[in-house]
Amino acid sequence: MKPLLPWLALGAAVLTTLPALAAENLNGDDQWVLRFGAATVHPDSNPGHLAGMKAKVDSSTRPSIDLEYLLTPNWGIDVLGAVPFRHEVRLNGSKAATTKQLPPTVGVNYHFVPTSQVSPFLGLGINYTHFYDSKGKGILDGAHVKLDDSWGVAARAGVDFKLNDRWLLTADVRWIRIRTDVKVGGTKVGNAHIDPMVYGFSAGYRF
């Protein structure tokens, strides 16, 4: 938890200063952006070792939804959700387990040129990843496998491409810090540093 404290403090500082920026509000119009698309969770290629064996977590792509509230033309707060991702875990190249996860993420975004047709943005937020329905497969077939839930910082970079006053396309990438203790039969066998890159593409509607 200690490595997260500076990030959490930074996030808290940003969130406490944003209300003061609301004086530049958007006059109550077009403050919401709803995006539907797809996201690919691509875990770190070297998440560590479990039970002395090299671990690998496969990628997963699922439909995603993102809702952003614009406090000002530049500043927004967004919530990311998705259909549960399913990952296969391999140990020394052999299938060992499968797991599902939900990664809701809340972030603060800064849009550099919000009135431009091409508008880049950066964001910083907090992620909570809930692992469930974990099952031993292959070399761990029948074993009880559990991955602990994770809290971590999330960073984001993206670009909005405006089609007109209402519709836009968004391409973005996130890095999320996900660390989870892995247990087999109730015994901890290691800590997986999943830390994925999340690639997203979506269509958005502003209202």
Coordinates of C-alpha atoms in Angstrom, one line a residue:
M1 CA 0.0 0.0 0.0
K2 CA 2.9 2.4 0.8
P3 CA 3.9 2.8 -2.9
L4 CA 0.4 4.0 -3.7
L5 CA 0.3 6.7 -1.1
P6 CA 1.9 9.5 -3.2
W7 CA -0.5 8.7 -6.1
L8 CA -3.5 8.7 -3.9
A9 CA -2.4 12.0 -2.4
L10 CA -2.0 13.5 -5.9
G11 CA -5.4 12.2 -6.9
A12 CA -7.1 13.6 -3.8
A13 CA -5.4 17.0 -4.4
V14 CA -6.7 17.1 -8.0
L15 CA -10.2 16.1 -6.9
T16 CA -10.3 18.8 -4.2
T17 CA -9.3 21.6 -6.7
L18 CA -11.6 20.7 -9.5
P19 CA -14.7 22.2 -7.9
A20 CA -13.1 25.6 -8.0
L21 CA -12.7 25.2 -11.7
A22 CA -16.4 24.8 -12.2
A23 CA -16.8 28.5 -12.5
E24 CA -15.8 28.0 -16.1
N25 CA -18.7 25.6 -16.6
L26 CA -20.3 24.7 -19.8
N27 CA -23.6 26.7 -19.0
G28 CA -25.4 23.4 -18.3
D29 CA -25.2 22.2 -21.9
D30 CA -23.2 19.3 -23.4
Q31 CA -21.5 18.3 -20.2
W32 CA -21.9 14.5 -20.6
V33 CA -20.1 12.2 -23.0
L34 CA -21.2 8.6 -23.2
R35 CA -18.8 6.3 -25.1
F36 CA -19.5 2.7 -26.2
G37 CA -16.7 0.6 -27.7
A38 CA -14.2 -2.2 -27.0
A39 CA -11.2 -2.5 -24.7
T40 CA -8.3 -5.0 -24.8
V41 CA -6.5 -5.8 -21.5
H42 CA -3.0 -6.7 -22.4
P43 CA -1.1 -7.8 -19.2
D44 CA 2.6 -7.3 -18.6
S45 CA 4.6 -9.9 -20.5
N46 CA 6.5 -10.8 -17.3
P47 CA 4.1 -10.8 -14.3
G48 CA 6.5 -12.8 -12.1
H49 CA 6.7 -16.3 -10.8
L50 CA 4.1 -18.5 -9.1
A51 CA 5.1 -21.6 -7.2
G52 CA 8.6 -21.2 -8.7
M53 CA 7.3 -21.2 -12.3
K54 CA 7.2 -18.4 -14.8
A55 CA 3.7 -17.0 -15.1
K56 CA 1.9 -15.5 -18.1
V57 CA -1.6 -14.0 -18.3
D58 CA -3.3 -13.9 -21.7
S59 CA -5.0 -10.8 -23.1
S60 CA -8.7 -10.4 -23.3
T61 CA -11.0 -8.1 -25.3
R62 CA -14.5 -7.1 -24.3
P63 CA -17.2 -4.4 -24.9
S64 CA -16.7 -1.3 -22.8
I65 CA -18.6 1.7 -21.7
D66 CA -17.3 5.1 -20.4
L67 CA -19.2 8.0 -19.0
E68 CA -17.5 11.4 -18.6
Y69 CA -18.8 14.5 -16.9
L70 CA -17.2 17.7 -18.1
L71 CA -16.7 20.1 -15.2
T72 CA -15.2 22.7 -17.6
P73 CA -14.3 22.5 -21.3
N74 CA -10.9 21.2 -20.2
W75 CA -11.5 19.1 -17.1
G76 CA -13.6 16.0 -16.9
I77 CA -14.3 13.0 -14.5
D78 CA -14.9 9.7 -16.1
V79 CA -16.0 6.2 -15.0
L80 CA -14.9 3.1 -17.1
G81 CA -16.8 -0.1 -17.1
A82 CA -16.8 -3.3 -19.2
V83 CA -18.2 -6.7 -19.7
P84 CA -16.1 -9.0 -17.5
F85 CA -12.7 -9.9 -18.9
R86 CA -11.6 -13.6 -19.0
H87 CA -7.9 -14.5 -18.7
E88 CA -6.0 -17.7 -19.0
V89 CA -3.0 -18.1 -16.7
R90 CA 0.0 -20.2 -17.8
L91 CA 2.9 -21.5 -15.8
N92 CA 6.1 -22.4 -17.6
G93 CA 4.0 -22.3 -20.8
S94 CA 1.3 -24.8 -19.6
K95 CA -2.3 -23.9 -19.0
A96 CA -2.8 -23.6 -15.2
A97 CA -6.0 -21.6 -14.5
T98 CA -8.6 -19.2 -15.8
T99 CA -10.1 -16.2 -14.1
K100 CA -12.6 -13.4 -14.7
Q101 CA -12.2 -9.8 -13.6
L102 CA -14.1 -6.5 -13.5
P103 CA -11.9 -3.4 -13.5
P104 CA -14.0 -0.3 -12.8
T105 CA -11.8 2.8 -13.0
V106 CA -12.5 6.4 -12.0
G107 CA -10.3 9.1 -13.4
V108 CA -9.8 12.8 -13.9
N109 CA -9.0 13.9 -17.5
Y110 CA -7.5 17.1 -18.9
H111 CA -8.5 18.0 -22.5
F112 CA -5.8 20.2 -24.0
V113 CA -7.8 21.8 -26.9
P114 CA -11.5 20.9 -26.3
T115 CA -12.8 23.1 -29.1
S116 CA -10.6 21.5 -31.7
Q117 CA -11.8 18.7 -34.1
V118 CA -8.8 16.6 -32.9
S119 CA -8.5 16.9 -29.1
P120 CA -5.9 15.0 -27.1
F121 CA -6.2 14.4 -23.4
L122 CA -4.4 12.9 -20.4
G123 CA -5.9 11.4 -17.3
L124 CA -5.1 10.0 -13.9
G125 CA -7.3 7.9 -11.7
I126 CA -7.9 4.9 -9.4
N127 CA -8.7 1.4 -10.4
Y128 CA -10.4 -1.4 -8.4
T129 CA -10.1 -4.9 -10.0
H130 CA -12.3 -7.7 -8.7
F131 CA -11.2 -11.2 -9.6
Y132 CA -13.8 -14.0 -9.5
D133 CA -14.7 -17.4 -10.9
S134 CA -11.1 -18.5 -10.8
K135 CA -10.6 -22.2 -11.7
G136 CA -7.6 -24.5 -11.8
K137 CA -7.1 -25.9 -15.3
G138 CA -4.5 -28.1 -17.0
I139 CA -1.7 -28.8 -14.6
L140 CA -3.9 -27.4 -11.8
D141 CA -7.1 -29.0 -12.9
G142 CA -9.4 -29.4 -9.9
A143 CA -7.4 -27.2 -7.6
H144 CA -9.0 -24.3 -5.8
V145 CA -7.5 -21.1 -7.2
K146 CA -8.1 -17.6 -5.8
L147 CA -6.8 -14.2 -6.9
D148 CA -7.1 -11.3 -4.4
D149 CA -8.8 -8.1 -5.5
S150 CA -6.5 -5.1 -6.3
W151 CA -6.5 -1.3 -5.9
G152 CA -4.1 0.7 -8.0
V153 CA -3.3 3.9 -9.9
A154 CA -4.4 4.2 -13.5
A155 CA -2.9 6.6 -16.1
R156 CA -4.6 7.4 -19.4
A157 CA -3.8 9.1 -22.7
G158 CA -6.2 9.5 -25.6
V159 CA -7.5 11.5 -28.5
D160 CA -11.1 12.6 -29.4
F161 CA -12.0 12.9 -33.0
K162 CA -15.1 15.1 -33.4
L163 CA -17.5 14.1 -36.2
N164 CA -19.9 16.9 -35.4
D165 CA -21.3 18.7 -32.4
R166 CA -22.7 15.5 -30.8
W167 CA -20.8 12.5 -32.1
L168 CA -17.1 11.7 -31.7
L169 CA -14.6 8.8 -31.9
T170 CA -12.1 8.1 -29.1
A171 CA -8.9 6.1 -29.2
D172 CA -7.1 5.7 -25.8
V173 CA -4.6 3.7 -23.9
R174 CA -4.4 3.2 -20.1
W175 CA -1.8 1.7 -17.8
I176 CA -3.3 0.2 -14.7
R177 CA -1.3 -1.0 -11.7
I178 CA -2.8 -4.5 -10.8
R179 CA -1.0 -6.6 -8.2
T180 CA -2.7 -9.7 -6.8
D181 CA -1.8 -12.5 -4.4
V182 CA -2.5 -15.9 -5.9
K183 CA -3.5 -18.8 -3.7
V184 CA -3.8 -22.4 -4.6
G185 CA -5.6 -24.7 -2.1
G186 CA -5.6 -21.8 0.3
T187 CA -1.8 -21.4 0.2
K188 CA -0.2 -18.3 -1.3
V189 CA 2.0 -19.3 -4.2
G190 CA 3.1 -15.8 -5.3
N191 CA 2.2 -12.3 -6.2
A192 CA 1.3 -11.5 -9.8
H193 CA 2.2 -8.1 -11.2
I194 CA -0.3 -8.0 -14.0
D195 CA 0.0 -4.2 -14.7
P196 CA -1.8 -4.2 -18.0
M197 CA -2.0 -1.8 -20.9
V198 CA -5.6 -1.3 -21.8
Y199 CA -6.3 -0.3 -25.4
G200 CA -9.6 1.2 -26.2
F201 CA -11.6 2.4 -29.2
S202 CA -15.1 3.8 -28.9
A203 CA -17.9 6.0 -30.4
G204 CA -19.2 8.7 -28.1
Y205 CA -22.3 10.9 -27.9
R206 CA -22.2 14.3 -26.2
F207 CA -25.3 15.6 -24.4

